[in-house]
Short mmCIF file of C-alpha atoms in Angstrom, two decimals:
data_model
loop_
_atom_site.label_atom_id
_atom_site.label_comp_id
_atom_site.label_asym_id
_atom_site.label_seq_id
_atom_site.Cartn_x
_atom_site.Cartn_y
_atom_site.Cartn_z
CA HIS I 1 -15.69 48.48 10.41
CA VAL I 2 -17.81 45.35 11.29
CA LEU I 3 -15.60 44.07 13.60
CA HIS I 4 -16.30 47.72 15.32
CA ALA I 5 -20.33 47.28 14.08
CA THR I 6 -20.43 44.20 16.07
CA ALA I 7 -18.39 44.75 19.08
CA HIS I 8 -21.02 48.04 19.54
CA ALA I 9 -23.80 45.77 18.89
CA ILE I 10 -22.79 43.01 21.36
CA LYS I 11 -22.35 46.04 24.20
CA ALA I 12 -25.80 47.35 22.79
CA PHE I 13 -27.80 43.84 23.79
CA LYS I 14 -25.21 43.65 27.44
CA ARG I 15 -27.01 47.45 28.00
CA GLY I 16 -30.16 47.25 26.73
CA GLU I 17 -29.73 49.44 24.14
CA ASN I 18 -30.13 47.38 20.88
CA ILE I 19 -32.43 48.49 18.08
CA ALA I 20 -32.83 44.86 16.87
CA ASN I 21 -34.30 42.18 19.08
CA ASP I 22 -31.98 39.79 17.32
CA ILE I 23 -28.33 40.07 17.55
CA GLY I 24 -27.48 39.07 13.98
CA LEU I 25 -30.22 41.98 12.66
CA GLU I 26 -28.38 44.26 15.47
CA ILE I 27 -24.70 43.69 13.75
CA CYS I 28 -26.68 44.45 10.17
CA LEU I 29 -28.21 47.71 11.96
CA ARG I 30 -24.17 48.85 13.02
CA THR I 31 -22.34 47.70 9.86
CA ALA I 32 -24.66 49.61 7.78
CA ALA I 33 -24.39 52.39 10.06
CA THR I 34 -28.83 53.06 10.27
CA ARG I 35 -31.61 52.41 12.18
CA GLN I 36 -33.16 50.93 9.58
CA ILE I 37 -34.03 47.25 9.24
CA SER I 38 -34.87 47.59 5.52
CA LYS I 39 -32.29 50.16 5.05
CA ALA I 40 -29.03 47.76 6.79
CA LEU I 41 -30.81 44.87 4.61
CA ARG I 42 -29.98 46.44 1.29
CA ILE I 43 -26.79 47.65 2.08
CA VAL I 44 -25.43 44.75 4.01
CA GLY I 45 -27.68 41.79 3.32
CA LEU I 46 -27.79 38.48 0.87
CA LYS I 47 -28.25 39.28 -2.18
CA GLU I 48 -29.39 37.18 -5.27
CA GLY I 49 -26.50 35.43 -7.44
CA PRO I 50 -23.16 34.62 -6.28
CA MET I 51 -21.22 37.08 -3.72
CA GLU I 52 -18.54 37.59 -1.15
CA ILE I 53 -20.02 37.31 2.03
CA CYS I 54 -18.09 38.20 5.91
CA ALA I 55 -19.88 36.07 8.07
CA VAL I 56 -19.58 37.25 11.85
CA LEU I 57 -19.90 34.36 14.35
CA ILE I 58 -20.54 35.36 18.04
CA ASP I 59 -21.03 31.19 19.05
CA SER I 60 -17.93 29.93 18.21
CA ASP I 61 -18.70 26.07 18.38
CA LYS I 62 -20.47 26.89 14.88
CA LEU I 63 -17.13 27.57 12.99
CA ASP I 64 -16.87 24.08 12.39
CA THR I 65 -20.13 23.70 10.20
CA LEU I 66 -20.13 26.88 8.61
CA SER I 67 -16.16 26.12 7.58
CA ARG I 68 -17.66 22.79 6.18
CA ILE I 69 -20.42 25.32 4.26
CA PHE I 70 -18.01 28.19 3.12
CA LYS I 71 -14.68 28.61 2.20
CA ARG I 72 -12.57 30.91 4.01
CA ASP I 73 -10.77 33.74 2.22
CA ASP I 74 -9.99 36.70 4.37
CA THR I 75 -9.30 38.76 1.13
CA VAL I 76 -13.50 39.43 1.37
CA LEU I 77 -12.30 41.70 4.78
CA GLU I 78 -9.80 44.02 2.83
CA PRO I 79 -12.16 47.36 2.02
CA ASP I 80 -12.76 48.03 -1.06
CA THR I 81 -12.22 51.91 -0.56
CA ARG I 82 -14.50 52.84 -4.06
CA TYR I 83 -17.78 49.97 -3.65
CA LEU I 84 -17.71 51.15 0.23
CA LYS I 85 -17.90 55.51 -0.73
CA LYS I 86 -20.72 54.66 -3.00
CA LEU I 87 -22.96 52.64 -0.79
CA TYR I 88 -22.55 54.71 2.14
CA ASN I 89 -22.11 57.99 0.18
CA LEU I 90 -19.21 59.01 1.37
CA THR I 91 -18.35 62.67 1.32
CA LYS I 92 -15.03 63.83 -0.06
CA ASN I 93 -14.38 65.81 3.31
CA GLU I 94 -14.96 62.81 5.57
CA ILE I 95 -12.44 60.34 3.84
CA GLU I 96 -10.03 63.65 3.19
CA LEU I 97 -10.24 63.80 7.11
CA VAL I 98 -9.82 60.11 8.21
CA GLY I 99 -10.39 57.42 5.26
CA VAL I 100 -13.31 55.17 3.97
CA THR I 101 -12.60 52.67 7.48
CA GLY I 102 -12.41 56.08 9.99
CA ALA I 103 -15.82 57.35 8.38
CA LEU I 104 -17.89 54.28 8.56
CA ILE I 105 -16.71 53.71 12.37
CA GLU I 106 -17.87 57.11 13.03
CA ARG I 107 -21.03 56.27 11.52
CA THR I 108 -21.38 53.70 13.79
CA THR I 109 -20.48 55.03 16.63
CA LEU I 110 -23.23 58.02 15.69
CA LEU I 111 -26.03 55.48 16.18
CA ILE I 112 -24.85 55.30 19.74
CA LEU I 113 -25.02 58.73 20.26
CA GLU I 114 -28.46 58.86 18.43
CA SER I 115 -29.64 56.19 21.14
#
């Protein structure tokens, strides 16, 4: 759903419908499926201590720099359904209808309709 949220963030900036003034923050808002910056940062922001992160690069020339700092591990992109259900308070009905990833994509899409 991060890819979906990123695509929506880029489109929002192109249309002038962005919520945040920064593309990175816009991606956070849409990934977290909320219009509230503080809530988005609680859900998808950095926290103290060791953690797995998902880096979204819009500017591909930064990849070399990022690769020197972090070890790439695409397994962090695989959804941990139990964690995501709890984090996003997904209902049993949502999950039964479209699955965890589908529910997150739907919530991201709903931000567009709220604009």
